[in-house]
PDB file of C-alpha atoms in Angstrom:
ATOM      1  CA  MET A   3      -8.709   4.167  -5.550  1.00  0.00           C
ATOM      2  CA  LEU A   4      -5.308   5.649  -2.641  1.00  0.00           C
ATOM      3  CA  PRO A   5      -2.117   6.347  -4.173  1.00  0.00           C
ATOM      4  CA  ILE A   6      -0.404   3.276  -4.714  1.00  0.00           C
ATOM      5  CA  TYR A   7       3.314   2.693  -6.333  1.00  0.00           C
ATOM      6  CA  CYS A   8       5.173  -0.195  -6.387  1.00  0.00           C
ATOM      7  CA  ILE A   9       8.796  -0.541  -5.893  1.00  0.00           C
ATOM      8  CA  VAL A  10      10.171  -2.873  -8.591  1.00  0.00           C
ATOM      9  CA  GLY A  11      13.194  -4.471  -9.106  1.00  0.00           C
ATOM     10  CA  LYS A  12      15.232  -7.696 -10.449  1.00  0.00           C
ATOM     11  CA  SER A  13      16.269  -9.935  -7.325  1.00  0.00           C
ATOM     12  CA  ASP A  14      19.443  -9.069  -4.790  1.00  0.00           C
ATOM     13  CA  VAL A  15      19.053  -4.993  -6.125  1.00  0.00           C
ATOM     14  CA  GLY A  16      17.768  -4.068  -2.404  1.00  0.00           C
ATOM     15  CA  LYS A  17      14.081  -3.045  -2.861  1.00  0.00           C
ATOM     16  CA  THR A  18      13.196  -4.274   0.740  1.00  0.00           C
ATOM     17  CA  THR A  19      16.309  -2.091   2.345  1.00  0.00           C
ATOM     18  CA  PHE A  20      14.884   0.696   0.594  1.00  0.00           C
ATOM     19  CA  ILE A  21      11.225   0.758   1.520  1.00  0.00           C
ATOM     20  CA  GLU A  22      13.165   0.319   5.174  1.00  0.00           C
ATOM     21  CA  LYS A  23      14.091   3.361   4.625  1.00  0.00           C
ATOM     22  CA  LEU A  24      11.127   5.293   2.831  1.00  0.00           C
ATOM     23  CA  ILE A  25       8.989   3.955   5.268  1.00  0.00           C
ATOM     24  CA  PRO A  26       9.446   6.538   7.995  1.00  0.00           C
ATOM     25  CA  LEU A  27      10.238   9.242   5.878  1.00  0.00           C
ATOM     26  CA  LEU A  28       6.724   9.265   4.781  1.00  0.00           C
ATOM     27  CA  LYS A  29       5.228   8.478   8.212  1.00  0.00           C
ATOM     28  CA  VAL A  30       7.566  11.405  10.545  1.00  0.00           C
ATOM     29  CA  ARG A  31       5.050  13.375   6.700  1.00  0.00           C
ATOM     30  CA  GLY A  32       1.731  12.468   8.287  1.00  0.00           C
ATOM     31  CA  VAL A  33       1.459   9.858   5.723  1.00  0.00           C
ATOM     32  CA  LYS A  34      -0.395   6.981   7.014  1.00  0.00           C
ATOM     33  CA  ILE A  35       0.736   3.826   4.505  1.00  0.00           C
ATOM     34  CA  ALA A  36      -0.176   0.146   4.526  1.00  0.00           C
ATOM     35  CA  THR A  37       2.801  -1.759   2.059  1.00  0.00           C
ATOM     36  CA  VAL A  38       1.922  -5.155   0.761  1.00  0.00           C
ATOM     37  CA  LYS A  39       4.695  -7.737  -0.625  1.00  0.00           C
ATOM     38  CA  HIS A  40       4.199  -9.329  -3.850  1.00  0.00           C
ATOM     39  CA  ASP A  41       5.195 -13.305  -3.526  1.00  0.00           C
ATOM     40  CA  VAL A  42       4.736 -15.314  -7.140  1.00  0.00           C
ATOM     41  CA  HIS A  43       6.106 -18.203  -5.934  1.00  0.00           C
ATOM     42  CA  GLY A  44       3.738 -18.161  -2.685  1.00  0.00           C
ATOM     43  CA  PHE A  45       3.993 -18.293   0.982  1.00  0.00           C
ATOM     44  CA  GLU A  46       3.821 -19.164   4.586  1.00  0.00           C
ATOM     45  CA  MET A  47       3.021 -17.324   7.356  1.00  0.00           C
ATOM     46  CA  ASP A  48       1.683 -19.729   9.823  1.00  0.00           C
ATOM     47  CA  ARG A  49       4.209 -21.665  12.839  1.00  0.00           C
ATOM     48  CA  GLU A  50       3.235 -24.958  12.693  1.00  0.00           C
ATOM     49  CA  GLY A  51       1.859 -26.566  15.890  1.00  0.00           C
ATOM     50  CA  LYS A  52       0.431 -23.031  16.335  1.00  0.00           C
ATOM     51  CA  ASP A  53      -3.585 -23.261  17.751  1.00  0.00           C
ATOM     52  CA  SER A  54      -4.059 -21.117  14.508  1.00  0.00           C
ATOM     53  CA  TRP A  55      -2.173 -23.630  11.718  1.00  0.00           C
ATOM     54  CA  ARG A  56      -4.236 -26.400  13.424  1.00  0.00           C
ATOM     55  CA  HIS A  57      -7.674 -24.313  12.530  1.00  0.00           C
ATOM     56  CA  LYS A  58      -6.145 -24.544   9.219  1.00  0.00           C
ATOM     57  CA  LYS A  59      -4.833 -27.822   9.111  1.00  0.00           C
ATOM     58  CA  ALA A  60      -8.532 -28.586  10.118  1.00  0.00           C
ATOM     59  CA  GLY A  61      -9.604 -27.755   6.452  1.00  0.00           C
ATOM     60  CA  SER A  62     -10.936 -23.483   8.007  1.00  0.00           C
ATOM     61  CA  ASP A  63     -10.860 -21.809   4.818  1.00  0.00           C
ATOM     62  CA  CYS A  64     -10.189 -18.703   6.374  1.00  0.00           C
ATOM     63  CA  VAL A  65      -8.389 -18.224   9.619  1.00  0.00           C
ATOM     64  CA  ILE A  66      -8.113 -14.770  12.017  1.00  0.00           C
ATOM     65  CA  VAL A  67      -5.684 -14.226  14.743  1.00  0.00           C
ATOM     66  CA  ALA A  68      -6.971 -11.055  16.608  1.00  0.00           C
ATOM     67  CA  SER A  69      -5.025 -10.042  19.871  1.00  0.00           C
ATOM     68  CA  SER A  70      -5.902  -6.247  21.315  1.00  0.00           C
ATOM     69  CA  GLN A  71      -2.711  -4.336  19.355  1.00  0.00           C
ATOM     70  CA  LYS A  72      -2.695  -6.427  15.998  1.00  0.00           C
ATOM     71  CA  ILE A  73      -5.626  -8.400  13.427  1.00  0.00           C
ATOM     72  CA  GLY A  74      -3.790 -11.575  10.956  1.00  0.00           C
ATOM     73  CA  MET A  75      -5.726 -13.117   8.274  1.00  0.00           C
ATOM     74  CA  ILE A  76      -4.923 -15.827   6.285  1.00  0.00           C
ATOM     75  CA  LYS A  77      -7.125 -17.499   3.816  1.00  0.00           C
ATOM     76  CA  ASP A  78      -7.585 -19.588   0.728  1.00  0.00           C
ATOM     77  CA  LEU A  79      -7.801 -17.968  -2.773  1.00  0.00           C
ATOM     78  CA  GLU A  80      -9.577 -19.508  -5.540  1.00  0.00           C
ATOM     79  CA  LYS A  81      -6.952 -17.584  -8.163  1.00  0.00           C
ATOM     80  CA  GLU A  82      -5.241 -14.568  -7.523  1.00  0.00           C
ATOM     81  CA  MET A  83      -6.607 -11.194  -5.997  1.00  0.00           C
ATOM     82  CA  LEU A  84      -6.086  -8.236  -7.814  1.00  0.00           C
ATOM     83  CA  LEU A  85      -3.863  -5.178  -6.131  1.00  0.00           C
ATOM     84  CA  SER A  86      -6.401  -2.825  -6.673  1.00  0.00           C
ATOM     85  CA  ASP A  87      -8.874  -5.333  -5.041  1.00  0.00           C
ATOM     86  CA  ILE A  88      -6.539  -5.915  -2.295  1.00  0.00           C
ATOM     87  CA  VAL A  89      -6.288  -2.258  -1.850  1.00  0.00           C
ATOM     88  CA  THR A  90      -9.760  -1.481  -2.117  1.00  0.00           C
ATOM     89  CA  LYS A  91     -11.438  -4.304   0.639  1.00  0.00           C
ATOM     90  CA  TYR A  92      -8.739  -3.786   2.909  1.00  0.00           C
ATOM     91  CA  LEU A  93      -6.497  -0.676   2.383  1.00  0.00           C
ATOM     92  CA  SER A  94      -8.716   1.989   2.594  1.00  0.00           C
ATOM     93  CA  GLU A  95      -8.639   3.416   5.623  1.00  0.00           C
ATOM     94  CA  TYR A  96      -4.646   4.608   4.626  1.00  0.00           C
ATOM     95  CA  ASP A  97      -3.440   6.906   2.474  1.00  0.00           C
ATOM     96  CA  LEU A  98      -0.588   5.260   0.497  1.00  0.00           C
ATOM     97  CA  VAL A  99       0.103   1.840  -0.325  1.00  0.00           C
ATOM     98  CA  ILE A 100       3.636   0.613  -1.018  1.00  0.00           C
ATOM     99  CA  THR A 101       3.809  -2.304  -2.736  1.00  0.00           C
ATOM    100  CA  GLU A 102       7.271  -4.192  -3.072  1.00  0.00           C
ATOM    101  CA  GLY A 103       6.853  -6.825  -6.521  1.00  0.00           C
ATOM    102  CA  TYR A 104       3.601  -6.346  -8.872  1.00  0.00           C
ATOM    103  CA  LYS A 105       5.908  -5.022 -12.264  1.00  0.00           C
ATOM    104  CA  ARG A 106       3.092  -6.372 -14.008  1.00  0.00           C
ATOM    105  CA  SER A 107       0.505  -4.089 -12.284  1.00  0.00           C
ATOM    106  CA  PRO A 108      -1.061  -0.391 -14.133  1.00  0.00           C
ATOM    107  CA  PHE A 109      -0.026   1.051 -11.129  1.00  0.00           C
ATOM    108  CA  PRO A 110       2.677   3.916 -10.595  1.00  0.00           C
ATOM    109  CA  LYS A 111       6.671   1.826 -10.443  1.00  0.00           C
ATOM    110  CA  ILE A 112      10.020   2.936  -8.835  1.00  0.00           C
ATOM    111  CA  GLU A 113      12.288   0.735  -9.932  1.00  0.00           C
ATOM    112  CA  ILE A 114      15.588   0.065  -7.805  1.00  0.00           C
ATOM    113  CA  PHE A 115      18.693  -0.545  -9.809  1.00  0.00           C
ATOM    114  CA  ARG A 116      22.267  -1.621  -9.594  1.00  0.00           C
ATOM    115  CA  SER A 117      24.725  -1.833 -12.816  1.00  0.00           C
ATOM    116  CA  ASP A 118      26.549  -5.216 -10.865  1.00  0.00           C
ATOM    117  CA  VAL A 119      22.990  -7.033 -11.044  1.00  0.00           C
ATOM    118  CA  SER A 120      21.282  -5.941 -14.575  1.00  0.00           C
ATOM    119  CA  ASN A 121      22.852  -4.110 -17.587  1.00  0.00           C
ATOM    120  CA  ILE A 122      19.531  -2.675 -18.407  1.00  0.00           C
ATOM    121  CA  PRO A 123      16.370  -1.222 -16.028  1.00  0.00           C
ATOM    122  CA  LEU A 124      13.342  -3.722 -15.581  1.00  0.00           C
ATOM    123  CA  CYS A 125      10.912  -1.028 -17.060  1.00  0.00           C
ATOM    124  CA  SER A 126      10.035   1.706 -19.016  1.00  0.00           C
ATOM    125  CA  LYS A 127       7.945   4.524 -19.430  1.00  0.00           C
ATOM    126  CA  GLU A 128       5.657   2.338 -21.184  1.00  0.00           C
ATOM    127  CA  ASP A 129       5.322   0.081 -18.008  1.00  0.00           C
ATOM    128  CA  GLY A 130       4.453   2.975 -15.867  1.00  0.00           C
ATOM    129  CA  LEU A 131       7.929   3.923 -14.584  1.00  0.00           C
ATOM    130  CA  VAL A 132       7.556   6.834 -12.881  1.00  0.00           C
ATOM    131  CA  ALA A 133      11.466   7.424 -10.238  1.00  0.00           C
ATOM    132  CA  ILE A 134      14.148   4.645 -10.582  1.00  0.00           C
ATOM    133  CA  VAL A 135      16.721   4.712  -7.634  1.00  0.00           C
ATOM    134  CA  THR A 136      19.823   4.050  -9.566  1.00  0.00           C
ATOM    135  CA  ASP A 137      23.911   4.246  -8.738  1.00  0.00           C
ATOM    136  CA  VAL A 138      24.886   5.274 -12.092  1.00  0.00           C
ATOM    137  CA  LYS A 139      23.484   7.784 -14.461  1.00  0.00           C
ATOM    138  CA  LEU A 140      20.709   6.206 -17.493  1.00  0.00           C
ATOM    139  CA  GLU A 141      19.773   7.265 -20.066  1.00  0.00           C
ATOM    140  CA  ILE A 142      15.693   7.212 -18.953  1.00  0.00           C
ATOM    141  CA  ASP A 143      13.278   9.745 -19.109  1.00  0.00           C
ATOM    142  CA  VAL A 144      12.525   9.977 -15.305  1.00  0.00           C
ATOM    143  CA  PRO A 145      13.712  11.116 -11.986  1.00  0.00           C
ATOM    144  CA  GLN A 146      16.705   9.283 -10.750  1.00  0.00           C
ATOM    145  CA  PHE A 147      17.560   9.420  -7.403  1.00  0.00           C
ATOM    146  CA  SER A 148      20.436   7.708  -5.721  1.00  0.00           C
ATOM    147  CA  HIS A 149      20.578   4.755  -3.720  1.00  0.00           C
ATOM    148  CA  ASP A 150      21.238   7.015  -0.273  1.00  0.00           C
ATOM    149  CA  ASN A 151      18.855   9.536  -0.984  1.00  0.00           C
ATOM    150  CA  ALA A 152      15.437   7.943  -0.191  1.00  0.00           C
ATOM    151  CA  ASN A 153      14.491  11.789   1.651  1.00  0.00           C
ATOM    152  CA  GLY A 154      13.899  12.740  -1.942  1.00  0.00           C
ATOM    153  CA  VAL A 155      12.170   9.731  -3.463  1.00  0.00           C
ATOM    154  CA  ALA A 156       9.558  10.260  -0.122  1.00  0.00           C
ATOM    155  CA  GLU A 157       9.526  14.256  -1.254  1.00  0.00           C
ATOM    156  CA  PHE A 158       8.762  12.810  -4.853  1.00  0.00           C
ATOM    157  CA  ILE A 159       5.669  10.410  -3.752  1.00  0.00           C
ATOM    158  CA  ILE A 160       4.240  13.186  -1.676  1.00  0.00           C
ATOM    159  CA  ARG A 161       3.978  15.888  -4.734  1.00  0.00           C
ATOM    160  CA  SER A 162       2.764  12.533  -6.778  1.00  0.00           C
ATOM    161  CA  MET A 163       0.267  12.344  -3.669  1.00  0.00           C
ATOM    162  CA  GLU A 164      -0.974  16.122  -4.002  1.00  0.00           C
ATOM    163  CA  ASP A 165      -1.588  15.779  -8.436  1.00  0.00           C
ATOM    164  CA  PHE A 166      -3.068  12.264  -7.577  1.00  0.00           C
ATOM    165  CA  LYS A 167      -5.909  14.476  -5.643  1.00  0.00           C
ATOM    166  CA  LYS A 168      -6.320  16.355  -8.620  1.00  0.00           C
ATOM    167  CA  GLU A 169      -7.084  14.229 -10.956  1.00  0.00           C
ATOM    168  CA  ASP A 170     -10.402  12.375 -11.701  1.00  0.00           C
ATOM    169  CA  GLN A 171     -10.162   8.711 -10.298  1.00  0.00           C
ATOM    170  CA  ILE A 172     -11.937   6.400 -12.054  1.00  0.00           C
ATOM    171  CA  SER A 173     -13.034   2.747 -11.778  1.00  0.00           C
ATOM    172  CA  LEU A 174     -14.526  -0.266 -13.878  1.00  0.00           C
ATOM    173  CA  PHE A 175     -16.126  -3.257 -12.356  1.00  0.00           C
ATOM    174  CA  VAL A 176     -17.227  -6.108 -14.874  1.00  0.00           C
ATOM    175  CA  ASN A 177     -18.973  -8.991 -13.464  1.00  0.00           C
ATOM    176  CA  GLY A 178     -18.560  -7.838 -10.281  1.00  0.00           C
ATOM    177  CA  GLU A 179     -15.054  -7.806 -10.132  1.00  0.00           C
ATOM    178  CA  SER A 180     -12.802  -4.737 -10.916  1.00  0.00           C
ATOM    179  CA  VAL A 181     -10.453  -4.792 -13.929  1.00  0.00           C
ATOM    180  CA  GLU A 182      -7.727  -3.177 -13.834  1.00  0.00           C
ATOM    181  CA  MET A 183      -6.884  -0.687 -16.123  1.00  0.00           C
ATOM    182  CA  ASN A 184      -2.949   1.025 -17.688  1.00  0.00           C
ATOM    183  CA  PRO A 185      -3.109   5.139 -17.869  1.00  0.00           C
ATOM    184  CA  PHE A 186      -3.964   5.464 -21.035  1.00  0.00           C
ATOM    185  CA  ILE A 187      -7.596   3.146 -20.547  1.00  0.00           C
ATOM    186  CA  LYS A 188      -8.387   5.640 -17.162  1.00  0.00           C
ATOM    187  CA  SER A 189      -7.437   8.957 -19.191  1.00  0.00           C
ATOM    188  CA  PHE A 190      -9.677   7.521 -22.259  1.00  0.00           C
ATOM    189  CA  PHE A 191     -12.536   6.404 -20.297  1.00  0.00           C
ATOM    190  CA  THR A 192     -12.497   9.060 -18.422  1.00  0.00           C
ATOM    191  CA  LYS A 193     -12.340  11.724 -21.081  1.00  0.00           C
ATOM    192  CA  VAL A 194     -15.322  10.384 -22.790  1.00  0.00           C
ATOM    193  CA  ILE A 195     -17.250   9.392 -20.324  1.00  0.00           C
ATOM    194  CA  LYS A 196     -16.631  13.076 -19.349  1.00  0.00           C
ATOM    195  CA  ALA A 197     -18.022  14.659 -22.363  1.00  0.00           C
ATOM    196  CA  MET A 198     -21.156  12.353 -22.752  1.00  0.00           C
ATOM    197  CA  VAL A 199     -22.499  12.747 -19.889  1.00  0.00           C
ATOM    198  CA  SER A 200     -21.663  16.513 -19.980  1.00  0.00           C
ATOM    199  CA  SER A 201     -23.665  17.194 -23.002  1.00  0.00           C
ATOM    200  CA  LEU A 202     -26.970  16.162 -21.202  1.00  0.00           C
ATOM    201  CA  LYS A 203     -30.058  18.263 -20.184  1.00  0.00           C
ATOM    202  CA  GLY A 204     -28.964  19.432 -16.584  1.00  0.00           C
ATOM    203  CA  CYS A 205     -25.818  17.277 -16.455  1.00  0.00           C
ATOM    204  CA  ASP A 206     -22.700  20.482 -17.279  1.00  0.00           C
ATOM    205  CA  ASP A 207     -21.023  20.051 -13.702  1.00  0.00           C
ATOM    206  CA  PRO A 208     -20.425  16.723 -13.123  1.00  0.00           C
ATOM    207  CA  LYS A 209     -18.676  15.862  -9.504  1.00  0.00           C
ATOM    208  CA  ARG A 210     -19.297  11.598 -10.069  1.00  0.00           C
ATOM    209  CA  ILE A 211     -21.019   9.749 -12.116  1.00  0.00           C
ATOM    210  CA  ASP A 212     -22.201   5.599 -11.523  1.00  0.00           C
ATOM    211  CA  ILE A 213     -23.150   3.531 -14.404  1.00  0.00           C
ATOM    212  CA  SER A 214     -24.138   0.310 -14.549  1.00  0.00           C
ATOM    213  CA  LEU A 215     -24.806  -1.814 -17.609  1.00  0.00           C
ATOM    214  CA  ARG A 216     -26.440  -4.692 -17.471  1.00  0.00           C
ATOM    215  CA  ILE A 217     -25.768  -6.940 -21.140  1.00  0.00           C
ATOM    216  CA  ASN A 218     -28.891  -9.192 -22.176  1.00  0.00           C
ATOM    217  CA  ARG A 219     -28.394 -11.874 -24.864  1.00  0.00           C
TER     218      ARG A 219
END
């Protein structure tokens, strides 16, 4: 799984504006970035009357528009895709994923906070908060950055990406679908599986472990 950082915050705190500042600062550092915008209300990205719109209106379940410069896909979903599935299926070629939203996901979060919008932050460390961009000093034990210090946040992400590369990575699939795990569950699974496998003969230095369990009833 790629490193994923979710930019979260209440409405009208400037999440999109901050992401616009952050992306070029990461790009100049050589990071290949993909972004994902979470829209809880649904969205339309096709204009009425366009050929692709006509394909969709006619009943196509998936429409792809392709050119020599860009490709776009409009696809019906039976249920919302997990962020981890979106990243795995479509964004594996990138170095980093930045999202706007996904405050309930288990991935690290950087909150944009404004004291004129809210009295307290939306997230805590228990929610995966790793940093906060704020206009006032807050009583919270994570790095705090001012709204005009996007460069500091970019450096923080770069350092975190280096730490991410050193960490053990684990993925869980149940019935063929990925399951998003919070940091505690990831750490627990990793430690238990590594300890059990390392105790087996000839498995004292595992580099990759693949387990498939089929449950018969």
